[in-house]
């Protein structure tokens, strides 16, 4: 008799984290089990050395320079002959019948009262103890007249004065760059012993993953984790071997992980099952070797699902599937150990203090890393949160660094002076900070500024968020499209004293829907709204609060709350995608987005998209350049479907 089937609900049961560790406890357990150290040395050629780490000290086998040489073009002579030389009574020296160039050995000694012509880098001849610059001499047939005295050793680089034979040239642990290559070449070394790079296998897991470059199938997403983890590994001194994406099949995962483990020094996986039947990857790695999994679940945000294992001395890590979580946990928890295995010193981090314009909420009990972009405010740097969720990949490109919210805090109040850990060694404030409503037309204008070398930052917060940032002097330009119900005018009624409006363009907002929908196709706006209200199955998709489109939607709905009202994505593209994919039946977006996705479009408002600025800008020249770029972009804007004003 066959065993009874499990209830259907267990098909979505997931293994829970047995014990969620703090960040510090998880790191300590991982390092204690791994005890990371360099993996061994290898000798490589000079041309391949940049970026590698020396495995031992290097002593100079020869002097540099290897002989006394001239450092100027002039004449080698005896300093004593010029002891009484002056411009009034110059000393005449007879020229020896040879000229010393680089690479030629002198054949004649410099006797008292004589001098030998010598080029920069030429070996100093016997008898000479100084060089006089050619500019300080006058020719006289087969002699020169010198009108100034020189000291012994003048303009001579003595053998070993730069590098002495036996001197420790470079120390173990030095990261080789162009300067170090020059030092090695100067003493004739063509090879050096460096720590071997850890070979790290990278595997993405999930049925939904599609390799970049391949057609995107329904419900599929491109595998961004694999390439970005491989790139981060190379920045960490490792040799990354990207093995592609493996579906959520236990047999295939077991084989792929076992092969990767056998052939590499470490294995990094990202993601897990998409079926909700438990994390297959953790079950597979648990049997690779002792001590096995040392942490599964870490009190981090983003990054709680992180799994850290050490199997017979090799690190095996399962990073969270979402890109932001994967990168934060890699850099925070995994990269330090890999740097030790590569022989690299701990990574130095640059930090700046910046104020938070708004409260930064956090979940109590988990250390949170909040990505921020920096602008220059009236009282110094301002840190604007840019996180779009753990699944976002663009936030890293927009952010300058991150703010750490401690596990015992539920957030940081507005105005807090927070320490920002920078992603790079430094940060340069943008010439122009643009905060507010986003539009693809804005990208066309700003692209012209970037082409001129003007650094410009765009942060999409919605029209009202942009005006608030402009009021606080945290940005230079606030793109807005706000309709004032009282005056039926766009944008100007919302300006504070001291602000002005730069006219932008007009763009048509309307209801978007799938072609052929009888509730909207061929109807007037009042008829379409009546049909939607009458159909309880009609699902809308709204826009985020603070956006100009949301103001327009709320005015159109006149207080009603249709099904889907609280679904609030923050872009026109997201609204259109929801309709295309059937998750919603209608929403509000601009015409170019609707046309690009083949949606039906019912016009609602010919809105004005303008730019609020201060009359006394922080950088008048940069703002003038923006206005010029706006004027020059007329053709580009028209091609995108906008009506420049």
Coordinates of C-alpha atoms in Angstrom, one line a residue:
X1 CA 0.0 0.0 0.0
X2 CA 1.5 3.3 -1.0
X3 CA 2.2 6.0 1.6
X4 CA -0.4 8.7 1.9
X5 CA 0.3 11.9 0.0
X6 CA 1.4 14.9 2.0
X7 CA -1.1 17.8 2.2
X8 CA -0.8 20.2 -0.6
X9 CA 0.3 23.0 1.7
X10 CA 3.6 21.2 2.4
X11 CA 4.7 21.8 -1.2
X12 CA 5.5 25.4 -0.2
X13 CA 7.0 24.6 3.2
X14 CA 10.5 25.9 3.6
X15 CA 13.2 24.9 6.0
X16 CA 13.5 27.6 8.6
X17 CA 16.8 29.0 9.8
X18 CA 17.7 27.0 12.9
X19 CA 19.5 29.9 14.6
X20 CA 20.0 33.4 13.3
X21 CA 23.4 34.7 14.3
X22 CA 24.5 38.3 14.8
X23 CA 26.8 39.7 12.2
X24 CA 29.8 39.5 14.5
X25 CA 29.1 35.9 15.7
X26 CA 28.6 34.7 12.1
X27 CA 31.9 36.2 11.0
X28 CA 33.8 34.8 14.0
X29 CA 32.4 31.3 13.4
X30 CA 33.3 31.5 9.7
X31 CA 36.9 32.7 10.3
X32 CA 37.5 30.3 13.1
X33 CA 36.5 27.3 11.0
X34 CA 38.3 28.5 7.9
X35 CA 41.5 30.0 9.4
X36 CA 42.2 31.8 6.0
X37 CA 45.8 32.1 4.9
X38 CA 47.6 32.3 1.5
X39 CA 47.3 29.2 -0.6
X40 CA 50.9 29.0 -1.8
X41 CA 53.4 30.8 -4.1
X42 CA 54.1 30.8 -7.8
X43 CA 56.6 32.6 -9.9
X44 CA 55.3 34.8 -12.7
X45 CA 56.7 37.1 -15.3
X46 CA 57.2 40.8 -14.9
X47 CA 54.4 41.7 -17.4
X48 CA 51.9 39.7 -15.4
X49 CA 52.7 41.1 -12.0
X50 CA 50.4 44.1 -11.7
X51 CA 47.7 43.4 -9.1
X52 CA 49.5 40.4 -7.6
X53 CA 50.8 40.1 -4.1
X54 CA 54.4 39.3 -3.3
X55 CA 54.9 36.0 -1.4
X56 CA 58.3 37.0 0.1
X57 CA 60.7 39.9 0.5
X58 CA 62.8 40.8 -2.6
X59 CA 66.5 42.0 -2.2
X60 CA 68.2 44.0 -4.9
X61 CA 70.8 41.8 -6.7
X62 CA 72.6 44.8 -8.2
X63 CA 73.1 48.5 -7.5
X64 CA 70.9 51.0 -9.2
X65 CA 72.2 52.9 -10.9
X66 CA 75.0 50.3 -11.5
X67 CA 77.6 53.0 -12.1
X68 CA 78.2 56.7 -11.5
X69 CA 76.3 58.7 -14.2
X70 CA 75.5 62.2 -15.3
X71 CA 72.1 63.5 -14.7
X72 CA 72.4 66.5 -17.1
X73 CA 73.9 67.2 -20.5
X74 CA 77.2 68.9 -19.9
X75 CA 80.9 68.3 -19.2
X76 CA 82.6 65.9 -16.8
X77 CA 85.5 67.6 -15.0
X78 CA 87.4 68.0 -11.8
X79 CA 85.7 70.3 -9.4
X80 CA 89.0 71.5 -8.1
X81 CA 89.8 73.1 -11.5
X82 CA 86.8 75.5 -11.1
X83 CA 87.5 76.6 -7.5
X84 CA 88.3 80.1 -8.5
X85 CA 86.0 80.3 -11.6
X86 CA 83.6 83.3 -11.9
X87 CA 81.7 85.2 -14.6
X88 CA 84.4 87.9 -14.4
X89 CA 87.3 85.4 -14.6
X90 CA 86.0 82.2 -16.2
X91 CA 88.3 79.1 -16.2
X92 CA 89.3 77.6 -19.6
X93 CA 89.3 73.8 -19.8
X94 CA 90.6 71.8 -22.8
X95 CA 88.2 69.3 -24.2
X96 CA 89.1 65.6 -24.3
X97 CA 88.8 63.9 -27.7
X98 CA 85.7 61.8 -26.9
X99 CA 82.0 62.3 -26.2
X100 CA 80.3 60.0 -23.7
X101 CA 76.7 58.9 -24.5
X102 CA 74.4 56.5 -22.7
X103 CA 75.6 53.0 -23.1
X104 CA 79.2 53.9 -24.0
X105 CA 82.0 53.2 -21.6
X106 CA 84.6 56.0 -21.2
X107 CA 88.1 55.3 -22.7
X108 CA 89.9 58.4 -21.5
X109 CA 90.6 59.8 -18.0
X110 CA 89.8 63.4 -17.2
X111 CA 93.2 65.0 -16.3
X112 CA 93.5 68.3 -14.5
X113 CA 92.6 71.2 -16.7
X114 CA 90.4 69.1 -19.0
X115 CA 86.8 68.2 -19.5
X116 CA 84.9 65.5 -21.4
X117 CA 81.5 66.2 -23.1
X118 CA 78.8 63.9 -21.6
X119 CA 75.1 63.2 -22.2
X120 CA 72.5 62.6 -19.5
X121 CA 72.8 59.1 -18.3
X122 CA 76.4 58.7 -19.5
X123 CA 79.0 57.0 -17.2
X124 CA 81.3 59.3 -15.4
X125 CA 84.9 58.9 -16.7
X126 CA 87.9 58.2 -14.4
X127 CA 89.3 61.4 -12.8
X128 CA 86.1 63.4 -13.0
X129 CA 84.1 64.2 -9.8
X130 CA 81.5 66.7 -11.1
X131 CA 79.5 67.7 -14.1
X132 CA 78.9 71.2 -15.2
X133 CA 75.7 72.0 -17.2
X134 CA 76.2 72.9 -20.8
X135 CA 74.1 76.0 -20.3
X136 CA 76.8 77.3 -17.9
X137 CA 79.7 77.1 -20.4
X138 CA 80.9 78.9 -23.5
X139 CA 82.7 77.1 -26.3
X140 CA 86.2 78.2 -27.3
X141 CA 87.5 76.2 -30.3
X142 CA 88.7 72.9 -28.6
X143 CA 88.0 74.2 -25.1
X144 CA 85.2 75.6 -22.9
X145 CA 85.1 78.6 -20.6
X146 CA 83.3 78.0 -17.3
X147 CA 82.2 81.0 -15.3
X148 CA 81.1 79.4 -12.0
X149 CA 82.4 77.0 -9.5
X150 CA 80.9 73.6 -8.8
X151 CA 81.0 71.2 -5.9
X152 CA 82.3 67.7 -6.0
X153 CA 79.5 65.4 -6.9
X154 CA 77.5 68.0 -8.7
X155 CA 75.0 66.5 -11.2
X156 CA 76.2 63.0 -10.6
X157 CA 74.0 60.0 -9.6
X158 CA 76.4 57.6 -7.8
X159 CA 76.2 53.9 -8.1
X160 CA 73.7 52.5 -5.6
X161 CA 72.4 55.9 -4.7
X162 CA 68.9 54.8 -5.6
X163 CA 69.0 51.1 -4.7
X164 CA 71.9 49.4 -3.0
X165 CA 72.9 45.8 -3.7
X166 CA 71.3 43.6 -1.0
X167 CA 68.8 46.2 0.0
X168 CA 65.2 44.9 0.7
X169 CA 63.5 46.3 -2.4
X170 CA 59.9 45.1 -1.7
X171 CA 58.3 43.4 1.3
X172 CA 56.1 40.4 1.4
X173 CA 52.4 41.3 1.0
X174 CA 53.1 44.2 -1.3
X175 CA 50.5 44.6 -4.0
X176 CA 52.3 45.1 -7.2
X177 CA 51.6 48.2 -9.3
X178 CA 53.4 50.2 -12.0
X179 CA 55.8 51.7 -9.5
X180 CA 56.8 48.3 -8.1
X181 CA 57.3 46.9 -11.6
X182 CA 59.7 49.7 -12.3
X183 CA 61.7 48.9 -9.2
X184 CA 62.0 45.2 -10.2
X185 CA 63.0 46.0 -13.7
X186 CA 65.6 48.5 -12.5
X187 CA 67.5 45.8 -10.8
X188 CA 67.1 43.3 -13.6
X189 CA 64.4 41.0 -12.2
X190 CA 62.2 39.4 -14.8
X191 CA 60.1 37.3 -12.5
X192 CA 58.9 37.4 -8.9
X193 CA 57.2 35.0 -6.5
X194 CA 53.6 35.9 -5.7
X195 CA 50.8 34.3 -3.8
X196 CA 48.6 32.1 -5.9
X197 CA 45.2 33.5 -6.6
X198 CA 42.3 31.5 -5.1
X199 CA 40.3 29.9 -7.8
X200 CA 36.7 30.4 -6.9
X201 CA 33.8 28.7 -8.7
X202 CA 30.6 30.8 -9.1
X203 CA 27.3 29.1 -9.5
X204 CA 23.9 30.7 -9.8
X205 CA 20.8 28.6 -8.9
X206 CA 17.2 28.9 -9.9
X207 CA 14.7 27.8 -12.5
X208 CA 14.0 31.4 -13.4
X209 CA 17.5 32.3 -14.5
X210 CA 18.4 33.1 -18.1
X211 CA 22.0 33.8 -19.2
X212 CA 22.6 37.4 -20.5
X213 CA 22.5 37.5 -24.2
X214 CA 19.7 34.8 -24.5
X215 CA 16.0 35.5 -25.1
X216 CA 14.1 36.2 -21.9
X217 CA 11.4 33.6 -21.5
X218 CA 8.1 34.2 -19.6
X219 CA 8.6 34.5 -15.9
X220 CA 12.4 34.4 -16.4
X221 CA 15.0 36.9 -15.2
X222 CA 18.5 37.5 -16.4
X223 CA 21.2 36.1 -14.2
X224 CA 22.9 39.3 -12.9
X225 CA 24.3 37.7 -9.7
X226 CA 26.8 35.4 -11.5
X227 CA 28.6 38.1 -13.5
X228 CA 28.6 40.6 -10.7
X229 CA 29.9 38.1 -8.1
X230 CA 32.6 37.0 -10.6
X231 CA 33.6 40.7 -11.1
X232 CA 33.7 41.3 -7.3
X233 CA 35.9 38.2 -6.9
X234 CA 38.4 39.5 -9.4
X235 CA 38.5 42.8 -7.5
X236 CA 39.2 40.8 -4.4
X237 CA 42.3 39.2 -5.9
X238 CA 40.7 35.9 -6.9
X239 CA 40.4 34.0 -10.1
X240 CA 36.7 33.7 -10.8
X241 CA 35.3 30.8 -12.7
X242 CA 31.7 31.4 -13.7
X243 CA 30.0 28.1 -14.2
X244 CA 26.6 29.5 -15.2
X245 CA 23.2 28.9 -13.7
X246 CA 21.9 25.5 -12.5
X247 CA 18.1 24.8 -12.2
X248 CA 16.5 23.8 -9.0
X249 CA 17.1 20.1 -9.5
X250 CA 18.8 18.3 -6.6
X251 CA 20.7 15.8 -8.8
X252 CA 22.0 18.6 -11.1
X253 CA 22.9 20.8 -8.2
X254 CA 24.6 18.0 -6.4
X255 CA 26.8 17.1 -9.4
X256 CA 27.6 20.8 -10.2
X257 CA 28.5 21.7 -6.6
X258 CA 30.6 18.5 -6.2
X259 CA 32.6 19.1 -9.4
X260 CA 33.1 22.8 -8.5
X261 CA 34.2 21.9 -5.0
X262 CA 36.7 19.3 -6.3
X263 CA 38.3 21.6 -8.8
X264 CA 38.4 25.0 -7.0
X265 CA 39.7 26.6 -3.8
X266 CA 36.2 28.0 -2.9
X267 CA 32.7 27.8 -4.1
X268 CA 30.2 30.7 -4.1
X269 CA 26.5 30.1 -4.9
X270 CA 23.7 32.6 -5.1
X271 CA 20.0 32.0 -4.8
X272 CA 18.1 28.8 -3.9
X273 CA 15.0 27.1 -4.9
X274 CA 12.2 28.9 -6.7
X275 CA 9.7 26.1 -5.8
X276 CA 9.6 26.9 -2.1
X277 CA 10.5 23.3 -1.1
X278 CA 13.5 24.2 1.0
X279 CA 17.0 25.4 0.1
X280 CA 18.5 22.6 -2.0
X281 CA 21.9 24.2 -2.0
X282 CA 22.3 24.1 1.8
X283 CA 21.3 20.4 1.8
X284 CA 23.9 19.6 -0.8
X285 CA 26.9 21.4 0.8
X286 CA 26.1 20.0 4.2
X287 CA 27.7 16.7 3.1
X288 CA 30.8 18.1 1.4
X289 CA 33.1 17.9 4.5
X290 CA 33.6 18.9 8.1
X291 CA 32.8 21.2 9.9
X292 CA 30.2 22.0 7.2
X293 CA 27.6 24.8 7.7
X294 CA 28.7 27.2 10.5
X295 CA 26.1 29.9 10.0
X296 CA 22.7 29.8 8.1
X297 CA 20.8 33.0 8.8
X298 CA 22.5 36.2 9.8
X299 CA 20.9 39.3 11.4
X300 CA 21.7 41.5 8.4
X301 CA 19.4 43.6 6.2
X302 CA 19.8 43.0 3.4
X303 CA 21.3 39.5 3.7
X304 CA 19.5 37.4 6.3
X305 CA 19.5 34.1 4.2
X306 CA 23.3 34.0 4.0
X307 CA 24.8 30.6 4.5
X308 CA 28.5 30.2 5.4
X309 CA 30.2 26.8 5.4
X310 CA 33.7 25.4 5.6
X311 CA 34.1 22.0 4.1
X312 CA 37.5 20.3 4.6
X313 CA 39.3 23.7 4.7
X314 CA 37.4 25.2 1.7
X315 CA 34.9 28.0 2.0
X316 CA 31.5 27.2 0.5
X317 CA 29.1 30.1 0.6
X318 CA 25.5 30.5 -0.4
X319 CA 24.7 34.2 -1.0
X320 CA 21.1 35.5 -1.0
X321 CA 19.4 35.5 -4.4
X322 CA 18.6 39.2 -4.7
X323 CA 21.5 41.2 -6.1
X324 CA 21.7 43.9 -3.4
X325 CA 21.7 41.3 -0.7
X326 CA 24.2 39.2 -2.5
X327 CA 26.7 42.0 -3.0
X328 CA 26.4 43.4 0.6
X329 CA 26.9 40.0 2.2
X330 CA 29.8 39.2 -0.1
X331 CA 31.7 42.4 0.6
X332 CA 30.8 42.4 4.3
X333 CA 31.2 38.7 5.3
X334 CA 33.0 36.8 2.5
X335 CA 35.5 39.1 0.8
X336 CA 37.7 39.7 3.9
X337 CA 38.4 35.9 4.2
X338 CA 39.1 35.7 0.5
X339 CA 41.5 38.6 0.7
X340 CA 43.5 36.7 3.3
X341 CA 43.6 33.6 1.1
X342 CA 44.9 35.9 -1.7
X343 CA 47.5 37.4 0.5
X344 CA 46.0 40.8 0.3
X345 CA 45.9 43.2 3.3
X346 CA 42.5 44.2 4.7
X347 CA 40.7 46.6 2.5
X348 CA 40.9 50.2 3.6
X349 CA 37.6 52.0 3.5
X350 CA 37.0 55.7 3.2
X351 CA 34.2 57.4 5.2
X352 CA 32.5 60.7 5.2
X353 CA 30.0 62.3 7.6
X354 CA 26.7 63.3 6.0
X355 CA 23.3 64.4 7.3
X356 CA 20.1 62.4 6.6
X357 CA 17.4 64.5 5.0
X358 CA 14.6 62.1 6.1
X359 CA 14.1 59.5 8.8
X360 CA 15.8 56.2 7.8
X361 CA 13.6 53.4 9.2
X362 CA 15.1 50.0 10.1
X363 CA 14.1 46.7 11.5
X364 CA 15.0 46.3 15.1
X365 CA 17.4 43.3 15.8
X366 CA 19.1 43.3 12.4
X367 CA 22.1 45.3 11.3
X368 CA 21.0 47.2 8.2
X369 CA 23.1 48.6 5.3
X370 CA 21.3 51.4 3.6
X371 CA 22.7 52.6 0.3
X372 CA 22.9 56.4 -0.1
X373 CA 23.9 58.9 -2.8
X374 CA 25.6 62.1 -1.7
X375 CA 24.8 65.7 -2.7
X376 CA 26.2 68.9 -1.2
X377 CA 23.7 70.7 1.1
X378 CA 23.9 74.1 2.7
X379 CA 25.7 72.6 5.7
X380 CA 27.8 69.9 4.1
X381 CA 27.2 66.5 2.5
X382 CA 23.7 65.1 2.5
X383 CA 23.0 61.3 2.2
X384 CA 19.9 60.4 0.2
X385 CA 18.7 56.7 0.5
X386 CA 18.6 55.1 -2.9
X387 CA 17.7 51.5 -2.1
X388 CA 15.0 50.0 -4.4
X389 CA 14.9 46.8 -2.5
X390 CA 17.1 43.7 -2.4
X391 CA 16.2 42.8 -6.0
X392 CA 17.5 46.0 -7.5
X393 CA 20.7 46.1 -9.4
X394 CA 20.8 49.8 -10.4
X395 CA 21.1 51.1 -6.8
X396 CA 24.8 50.2 -6.7
X397 CA 25.5 52.4 -9.7
X398 CA 23.6 55.3 -8.2
X399 CA 25.0 55.1 -4.7
X400 CA 28.2 56.5 -3.3
X401 CA 28.3 54.3 -0.2
X402 CA 26.1 53.0 2.6
X403 CA 25.0 54.0 6.1
X404 CA 25.0 51.2 8.8
X405 CA 22.0 51.1 11.1
X406 CA 22.9 49.2 14.3
X407 CA 20.9 46.1 15.2
X408 CA 19.6 47.7 18.4
X409 CA 18.2 50.8 16.6
X410 CA 14.9 51.0 14.8
X411 CA 16.1 53.8 12.5
X412 CA 18.0 57.0 12.3
X413 CA 16.1 60.3 12.7
X414 CA 16.1 63.0 10.1
X415 CA 19.0 65.4 10.6
X416 CA 21.3 62.7 12.0
X417 CA 24.9 63.1 11.1
X418 CA 25.7 59.6 9.8
X419 CA 29.0 58.0 8.8
X420 CA 28.9 56.9 5.2
X421 CA 31.2 54.1 4.2
X422 CA 32.2 54.9 0.6
X423 CA 32.3 52.2 -2.2
X424 CA 35.4 53.9 -3.6
X425 CA 38.5 55.6 -2.1
X426 CA 36.8 59.0 -2.4
X427 CA 33.7 60.8 -3.7
X428 CA 33.3 63.9 -5.8
X429 CA 30.2 66.0 -5.3
X430 CA 28.3 66.4 -8.6
X431 CA 28.2 69.8 -10.3
X432 CA 24.5 69.4 -10.6
X433 CA 22.1 67.4 -8.4
X434 CA 18.7 66.7 -9.9
X435 CA 16.1 65.4 -7.5
X436 CA 12.4 64.9 -8.3
X437 CA 10.3 63.4 -11.0
X438 CA 12.1 61.3 -13.6
X439 CA 11.4 61.2 -17.3
X440 CA 13.3 59.6 -20.2
X441 CA 13.5 63.1 -21.7
X442 CA 15.6 64.2 -18.7
X443 CA 18.1 61.5 -19.6
X444 CA 18.5 63.0 -23.1
X445 CA 19.2 66.4 -21.6
X446 CA 21.6 65.3 -18.9
X447 CA 23.4 63.1 -21.5
X448 CA 24.5 66.2 -23.2
X449 CA 26.0 67.6 -20.0
X450 CA 27.8 64.3 -19.3
X451 CA 29.2 64.5 -22.8
X452 CA 30.7 67.9 -21.8
X453 CA 32.4 66.4 -18.8
X454 CA 29.9 67.8 -16.3
X455 CA 29.1 65.4 -13.5
X456 CA 25.4 65.2 -12.9
X457 CA 23.4 63.1 -10.4
X458 CA 19.7 62.2 -10.9
X459 CA 17.6 60.8 -8.0
X460 CA 14.0 59.9 -8.7
X461 CA 11.9 60.8 -5.7
X462 CA 8.7 62.2 -7.3
X463 CA 7.8 65.8 -7.8
X464 CA 6.9 66.6 -4.2
X465 CA 10.1 64.9 -2.9
X466 CA 12.1 67.0 -5.4
X467 CA 10.5 70.3 -4.2
X468 CA 11.2 69.3 -0.6
X469 CA 14.9 68.6 -1.4
X470 CA 15.2 71.9 -3.3
X471 CA 13.6 73.8 -0.4
X472 CA 16.3 72.3 1.9
X473 CA 19.0 73.3 -0.6
X474 CA 20.0 69.6 -1.2
X475 CA 19.7 69.8 -4.9
X476 CA 20.1 72.3 -7.8
X477 CA 17.1 71.2 -9.9
X478 CA 13.8 69.7 -9.1
X479 CA 11.9 68.3 -12.1
X480 CA 8.1 68.6 -11.4
X481 CA 4.7 68.1 -13.0
X482 CA 2.2 69.1 -10.4
X483 CA -1.3 70.3 -11.2
X484 CA -2.8 72.9 -8.8
X485 CA -6.6 72.1 -8.6
X486 CA -7.5 75.6 -7.4
X487 CA -5.9 77.4 -10.4
X488 CA -5.7 74.5 -12.9
X489 CA -2.1 75.5 -13.5
X490 CA 1.0 73.3 -13.6
X491 CA 4.0 73.8 -11.4
X492 CA 4.3 77.6 -10.9
X493 CA 1.8 77.7 -7.9
X494 CA 4.1 75.3 -6.0
X495 CA 7.2 77.4 -6.1
X496 CA 8.5 79.0 -2.9
X497 CA 9.7 82.6 -2.7
X498 CA 13.1 82.8 -4.4
X499 CA 12.5 80.0 -6.8
X500 CA 11.9 80.2 -10.5
X501 CA 10.7 77.7 -13.2
X502 CA 12.7 76.6 -16.2
X503 CA 10.2 75.5 -18.9
X504 CA 10.7 71.9 -20.0
X505 CA 8.3 70.1 -22.2
X506 CA 4.8 68.9 -22.5
X507 CA 3.9 65.2 -22.4
X508 CA 0.6 63.4 -22.6
X509 CA -0.6 61.4 -19.6
X510 CA -3.4 58.9 -20.1
X511 CA -4.9 55.6 -19.2
X512 CA -3.0 52.6 -20.5
X513 CA -4.7 49.3 -21.2
X514 CA -4.3 46.1 -23.3
X515 CA -5.6 46.7 -26.8
X516 CA -9.1 45.4 -27.4
X517 CA -10.3 45.9 -23.8
X518 CA -14.0 46.9 -24.4
X519 CA -14.1 48.9 -21.2
X520 CA -11.6 51.4 -22.6
X521 CA -11.1 50.8 -26.4
X522 CA -12.8 53.5 -28.4
X523 CA -14.5 55.1 -25.5
X524 CA -14.3 58.7 -24.2
X525 CA -12.7 59.3 -20.8
X526 CA -16.0 59.6 -18.8
X527 CA -17.3 56.5 -20.5
X528 CA -14.2 54.5 -19.8
X529 CA -14.2 55.5 -16.1
X530 CA -17.8 54.6 -15.8
X531 CA -17.2 51.2 -17.3
X532 CA -14.2 50.6 -15.0
X533 CA -16.2 51.5 -11.9
X534 CA -19.0 49.2 -13.0
X535 CA -16.7 46.2 -13.3
X536 CA -15.6 44.8 -9.9
X537 CA -13.0 42.6 -11.8
X538 CA -11.2 45.6 -13.2
X539 CA -7.9 46.0 -11.5
X540 CA -5.9 49.2 -11.6
X541 CA -2.2 49.9 -10.9
X542 CA -1.5 53.2 -9.2
X543 CA 1.6 55.4 -8.8
X544 CA 3.7 56.2 -5.7
X545 CA 2.6 58.9 -3.3
X546 CA 4.5 62.2 -3.9
X547 CA 4.6 61.8 -7.7
X548 CA 2.8 64.2 -10.0
X549 CA 1.1 61.3 -11.7
X550 CA -0.4 60.2 -8.4
X551 CA -1.8 63.7 -7.9
X552 CA -3.4 63.4 -11.4
X553 CA -4.8 59.9 -10.7
X554 CA -6.3 61.0 -7.4
X555 CA -8.0 63.9 -9.0
X556 CA -9.4 61.7 -11.7
X557 CA -10.7 59.2 -9.2
X558 CA -12.4 61.9 -7.1
X559 CA -12.0 60.0 -3.8
X560 CA -12.8 56.5 -5.0
X561 CA -10.5 53.6 -4.3
X562 CA -10.7 51.0 -7.1
X563 CA -9.3 47.5 -6.7
X564 CA -5.5 47.8 -7.0
X565 CA -5.4 51.4 -5.8
X566 CA -2.7 50.6 -3.2
X567 CA -0.4 48.9 -5.7
X568 CA 2.0 51.9 -6.0
X569 CA 5.0 51.4 -8.3
X570 CA 7.3 54.4 -8.8
X571 CA 7.6 54.6 -12.5
X572 CA 5.6 54.8 -15.7
X573 CA 7.4 51.7 -17.0
X574 CA 6.3 49.7 -14.0
X575 CA 2.7 50.7 -14.5
X576 CA 2.8 49.7 -18.2
X577 CA 4.6 46.4 -17.3
X578 CA 1.8 45.5 -14.8
X579 CA -0.8 46.0 -17.5
X580 CA 1.2 44.1 -20.2
X581 CA 1.7 41.2 -17.9
X582 CA -2.0 41.0 -16.9
X583 CA -1.4 41.8 -13.2
X584 CA -3.5 44.9 -13.7
X585 CA -6.0 46.1 -16.4
X586 CA -5.4 49.8 -16.4
X587 CA -3.2 52.6 -15.0
X588 CA -1.8 56.0 -15.7
X589 CA 1.4 56.5 -17.8
X590 CA 2.9 58.8 -20.4
X591 CA 2.2 58.1 -24.1
X592 CA 5.8 57.2 -25.2
X593 CA 5.8 54.3 -22.6
X594 CA 2.4 53.1 -23.8
X595 CA 3.6 53.1 -27.4
X596 CA 6.8 51.4 -26.7
X597 CA 5.0 48.4 -25.1
X598 CA 2.1 48.3 -27.6
X599 CA -0.6 49.3 -25.1
X600 CA -3.8 51.2 -25.8
X601 CA -3.8 54.8 -24.7
X602 CA -6.7 57.1 -23.7
X603 CA -5.5 60.7 -23.2
X604 CA -6.2 62.4 -19.9
X605 CA -3.9 65.5 -19.5
X606 CA -1.4 67.3 -21.5
X607 CA 0.9 68.0 -18.6
X608 CA 3.8 70.3 -18.2
X609 CA 7.2 68.8 -17.1
X610 CA 9.3 71.7 -15.8
X611 CA 12.3 72.4 -13.6
X612 CA 12.2 74.3 -10.3
X613 CA 15.4 76.0 -9.4
X614 CA 16.6 78.8 -7.0
X615 CA 17.1 82.3 -8.4
X616 CA 20.4 82.4 -6.6
X617 CA 21.8 78.9 -7.6
X618 CA 24.8 77.2 -5.9
X619 CA 26.6 76.9 -9.3
X620 CA 25.3 79.5 -11.8
X621 CA 27.5 78.3 -14.6
X622 CA 26.4 74.7 -14.2
X623 CA 22.7 75.7 -14.2
X624 CA 23.3 77.8 -17.3
X625 CA 24.9 74.8 -19.0
X626 CA 21.8 72.8 -18.1
X627 CA 19.5 75.4 -19.7
X628 CA 21.7 75.4 -22.8
X629 CA 21.6 71.6 -23.0
X630 CA 17.8 71.7 -22.7
X631 CA 17.6 74.1 -25.6
X632 CA 20.0 72.0 -27.7
X633 CA 18.0 68.8 -27.0
X634 CA 14.8 69.9 -28.8
X635 CA 15.2 67.3 -31.6
X636 CA 16.0 64.5 -29.2
X637 CA 12.9 65.4 -27.1
X638 CA 10.6 65.4 -30.1
X639 CA 12.0 62.1 -31.2
X640 CA 11.0 60.7 -27.8
X641 CA 7.4 61.9 -28.2
X642 CA 7.6 65.1 -26.2
X643 CA 6.6 68.6 -27.1
X644 CA 9.4 71.0 -26.0
X645 CA 8.2 74.5 -24.9

